[in-house]
Amino acid sequence: MALDPESAKAEIIKFCEEKSANKSKFYFNDFTKLFPDEKSRDVKKLLTQLVQEEKMVFWSSGSTTMYGLTGAGKQAHSEGED
């Protein structure tokens, strides 16, 4: 991986914060577009680290996987995360 993991994670958080006025959850492909030169597996590892650090949440409907900032969006309120 050519990216510095910490700066890449910061870029992911910044991306989510900038878009949070319109969206609280993002598709995996939204994040792969941030790092077009990286393998999707490496991007997935970064997202997994952010979830483990509790900076982001993982959400799945069974067919769709999405990620969002911890405590953002309607889902957080309905699950008592706030």
Tab-separated table of C-alpha atoms in Angstrom:
chain	number	residue	atom	x	y	z
A	1	MET	CA	0.000	0.000	0.000
A	2	ALA	CA	1.507	3.292	-1.107
A	3	LEU	CA	-0.690	5.309	1.214
A	4	ASP	CA	0.138	6.331	4.747
A	5	PRO	CA	-2.672	4.621	6.681
A	6	GLU	CA	-3.173	7.460	9.168
A	7	SER	CA	-3.433	10.194	6.531
A	8	ALA	CA	-5.688	7.970	4.412
A	9	LYS	CA	-8.012	7.381	7.380
A	10	ALA	CA	-8.070	11.131	8.040
A	11	GLU	CA	-9.022	11.701	4.393
A	12	ILE	CA	-11.895	9.199	4.706
A	13	ILE	CA	-13.217	10.956	7.827
A	14	LYS	CA	-12.897	14.357	6.130
A	15	PHE	CA	-14.792	13.059	3.075
A	16	CYS	CA	-17.637	11.820	5.292
A	17	GLU	CA	-17.793	15.059	7.278
A	18	GLU	CA	-17.910	17.177	4.127
A	19	LYS	CA	-20.766	15.101	2.704
A	20	SER	CA	-22.640	14.675	6.003
A	21	ALA	CA	-25.082	17.506	5.263
A	22	ASN	CA	-26.572	15.353	2.491
A	23	LYS	CA	-25.642	11.785	3.405
A	24	SER	CA	-24.819	9.854	6.550
A	25	LYS	CA	-23.985	6.519	4.916
A	26	PHE	CA	-21.669	5.835	2.008
A	27	TYR	CA	-21.152	2.919	-0.339
A	28	PHE	CA	-17.817	1.118	-0.359
A	29	ASN	CA	-17.272	2.329	-3.943
A	30	ASP	CA	-17.475	5.947	-2.735
A	31	PHE	CA	-14.274	5.293	-0.796
A	32	THR	CA	-12.467	3.419	-3.568
A	33	LYS	CA	-12.951	6.535	-5.733
A	34	LEU	CA	-11.000	8.538	-3.132
A	35	PHE	CA	-7.989	6.292	-3.726
A	36	PRO	CA	-8.110	5.318	-7.413
A	37	ASP	CA	-4.548	3.983	-7.404
A	38	GLU	CA	-5.100	1.654	-4.464
A	39	LYS	CA	-6.460	-1.873	-4.459
A	40	SER	CA	-9.997	-2.120	-3.122
A	41	ARG	CA	-8.748	-4.628	-0.545
A	42	ASP	CA	-6.427	-1.973	0.931
A	43	VAL	CA	-9.276	0.545	1.112
A	44	LYS	CA	-11.424	-2.097	2.838
A	45	LYS	CA	-8.679	-2.625	5.430
A	46	LEU	CA	-8.665	1.108	6.203
A	47	LEU	CA	-12.446	1.131	6.631
A	48	THR	CA	-12.267	-1.926	8.879
A	49	GLN	CA	-9.653	-0.194	11.045
A	50	LEU	CA	-11.893	2.880	11.357
A	51	VAL	CA	-14.809	0.667	12.418
A	52	GLN	CA	-12.607	-1.096	14.983
A	53	GLU	CA	-11.480	2.317	16.289
A	54	GLU	CA	-15.197	3.216	16.558
A	55	LYS	CA	-14.761	6.271	14.342
A	56	MET	CA	-17.055	4.748	11.714
A	57	VAL	CA	-19.918	2.282	11.684
A	58	PHE	CA	-20.575	-0.587	9.309
A	59	TRP	CA	-24.139	-1.109	8.106
A	60	SER	CA	-25.475	-3.896	5.957
A	61	SER	CA	-28.946	-4.644	4.646
A	62	GLY	CA	-27.804	-8.066	3.519
A	63	SER	CA	-27.346	-7.010	-0.082
A	64	THR	CA	-25.887	-3.537	0.436
A	65	THR	CA	-22.924	-2.597	2.604
A	66	MET	CA	-22.470	0.973	3.731
A	67	TYR	CA	-20.234	2.916	6.084
A	68	GLY	CA	-20.902	6.063	8.059
A	69	LEU	CA	-19.450	8.221	10.803
A	70	THR	CA	-20.234	6.982	14.289
A	71	GLY	CA	-23.259	8.825	15.675
A	72	ALA	CA	-24.343	10.331	12.345
A	73	GLY	CA	-27.677	9.849	10.629
A	74	LYS	CA	-31.089	8.449	11.468
A	75	GLN	CA	-29.777	4.957	12.166
A	76	ALA	CA	-27.684	6.183	15.120
A	77	HIS	CA	-30.669	7.833	16.769
A	78	SER	CA	-32.917	4.811	16.378
A	79	GLU	CA	-30.289	2.524	17.879
A	80	GLY	CA	-29.631	4.772	20.867
A	81	GLU	CA	-26.059	5.606	19.952
A	82	ASP	CA	-26.412	9.275	20.840
